């Protein structure tokens, strides 16, 4: 590590109150942590590459939020409580004007979720942010992709499609004149990982995934791992008024809701016996939408209030692949 | 993740026998692992950037070895037993001719050390390999940088300097005519992390670090964290005949031994009471050299069989900074 990078070590130290279960963080060959008795540890790694996952001109605080939120969302998708993380940061140069807002936003979000930075590596090279996050799940209770059964109800949290609309604006500045363009652009970066909510799904949901590649693509992972099919009623898809105004047409709004990636909302399935509980209790504090049902057939079907949609014709397939 | 990257997922699955403590690896939002009761987990992250830490033309199997070995060496430096790892791999393209030898070498070394790949992320971008490795240390027994005391003896494993000589050859192909050039080039990549040996240091060594930045620089970390000084007798520095022949002069060979990075040998300190045990028992199976002593003064001094060396004049300082 070149000497100039030493300052980062100083810069990162004592930014967070140490968790009780962290024996040693930053500054030795390894960090040392002490998991609780009988803990199951959930672990996920996600990398954002500058110029590929975000424009190099993107605001550093937004990049920091996106990098950490996308990782926290993976923990949420398992029902895990965040605990520790390590950061592999590759930088073309030491630019304090970039690093300061980056780390301010990074640690602010980390503190909100009780996750401590315990290790990492800073190297010189093309900008890249890779995080490995860890959290705890109760034994045999993790929310897997593989537990959905025919007859289960299909839910999503929040609203879908804003992230894709925001990305449109980022990639094509001529769209800045469209309604709510700047608001949608921010929403592309500023998701809220559903960590707290997911705790309530433990023992209730039969499967879960976070929406990072788009609802259709991510639901497909559940269907494959669970060996089931599903049907979605597109008339029940939740999307924001802002996104609807931005894209202008209902059909396109539905397409956006189905295919928008990097939403970091949860898609999950609920057995019939727990549906009333989910609708009455869990829906009180978090926006939830029941959008369809798991079926025994190994396919994903769309309908519009009962009218079948041929998605080959409707263009959904094109969006799915894009 | 672009569709073409899907093949990597397939390519990585079922390459290793699953450890008993891995409940779920690869293929869900998170991996899930189950640490042993009362375990302390040691964790380290190291990134190798293509074009910076290795030439883009380097053989993929050598790059794989270097990436994993450097991380295993961090576990060794704490006295930790390797358990799990996650890999953040950024690739400019999917080149099976590169990936196949890379992963063959990667998994061969991983299996040698009993460490399982449980998660990761593959992204498109400039070549970069970031690993987060985890292992177990007995409670309160980890080898830290902070435990050295005045009077302790200073040891290193193996021989030092080959890695720097090999790097010379890599960076300046006109040196290929020098004695042992191609052998030293390979040694730059093919270190042997001292994982097994480090187990024997638990409860014996008062501090330890692995030599990644060069003996002088890494020992300095021990001295700073332990608030002590040290003296090294350069006449006791271990180096290979091949390196000595390559550089041609004894003084330069000593400089290489003092400053060569990426050696992944261990530097450790031993209290007087354990010296006989280390010399008689531990030295039986692993090459060990006692090269100096920890002192109460907060400086690092060099001497040559008792003759003080002024390292400002001798050029050591230049090497240290390079």
Coordinates of N, CA and C in Angstrom, one line a residue, chain B residues 2-3 5 11 25 55 71 76 99 106 139 155 165 176 180 185 201 268 284 287 314:
Chain B
X2 N -24.8 -9.4 -16.2 CA -25.2 -9.8 -17.6 C -25.3 -11.3 -17.7
X3 N -26.2 -11.8 -18.6 CA -26.4 -13.2 -18.8 C -25.2 -14.1 -19.0
X5 N -22.5 -13.9 -17.8 CA -21.7 -14.1 -16.5 C -22.4 -15.3 -15.7
X11 N -20.0 -22.6 -13.3 CA -18.6 -23.0 -13.3 C -18.1 -23.2 -11.8
X25 N -24.2 -22.5 0.6 CA -23.1 -21.7 -0.1 C -23.6 -21.4 -1.5
X55 N 1.1 -8.1 -13.5 CA 0.9 -7.7 -14.9 C -0.3 -8.5 -15.6
X71 N -4.0 -13.9 1.1 CA -5.1 -13.8 2.1 C -4.9 -14.9 3.2
X76 N -2.8 -16.8 8.7 CA -1.7 -17.4 9.4 C -1.1 -16.5 10.5
X99 N -10.0 -18.2 -17.3 CA -10.8 -18.6 -16.1 C -10.5 -20.0 -15.7
X106 N -6.9 -22.0 -8.1 CA -7.6 -21.4 -7.0 C -8.2 -22.5 -6.1
X139 N -10.2 -18.6 21.7 CA -10.5 -17.4 22.5 C -9.2 -16.9 23.2
X155 N 12.1 -13.5 15.3 CA 12.2 -14.6 14.3 C 11.6 -14.3 13.0
X165 N 13.4 -10.1 -5.9 CA 14.2 -10.5 -7.1 C 13.3 -10.9 -8.2
X176 N 16.4 -11.5 -17.5 CA 16.2 -12.9 -17.6 C 17.5 -13.7 -17.8
X180 N 19.3 -17.9 -12.2 CA 18.1 -18.3 -11.5 C 16.9 -17.3 -11.7
X185 N 11.3 -15.6 -10.5 CA 10.1 -15.1 -11.0 C 8.9 -15.9 -10.5
X201 N 2.5 -21.5 17.2 CA 2.9 -20.3 17.8 C 1.9 -19.8 18.9
X268 N 7.9 -12.9 13.8 CA 7.2 -13.1 15.1 C 8.2 -12.9 16.3
X284 N 12.1 -27.8 14.1 CA 12.3 -29.2 13.5 C 11.5 -29.3 12.1
X287 N 11.6 -24.0 8.6 CA 12.9 -23.3 8.7 C 12.6 -22.0 9.4
X314 N 23.6 3.7 4.4 CA 23.8 2.4 3.7 C 22.7 2.2 2.6

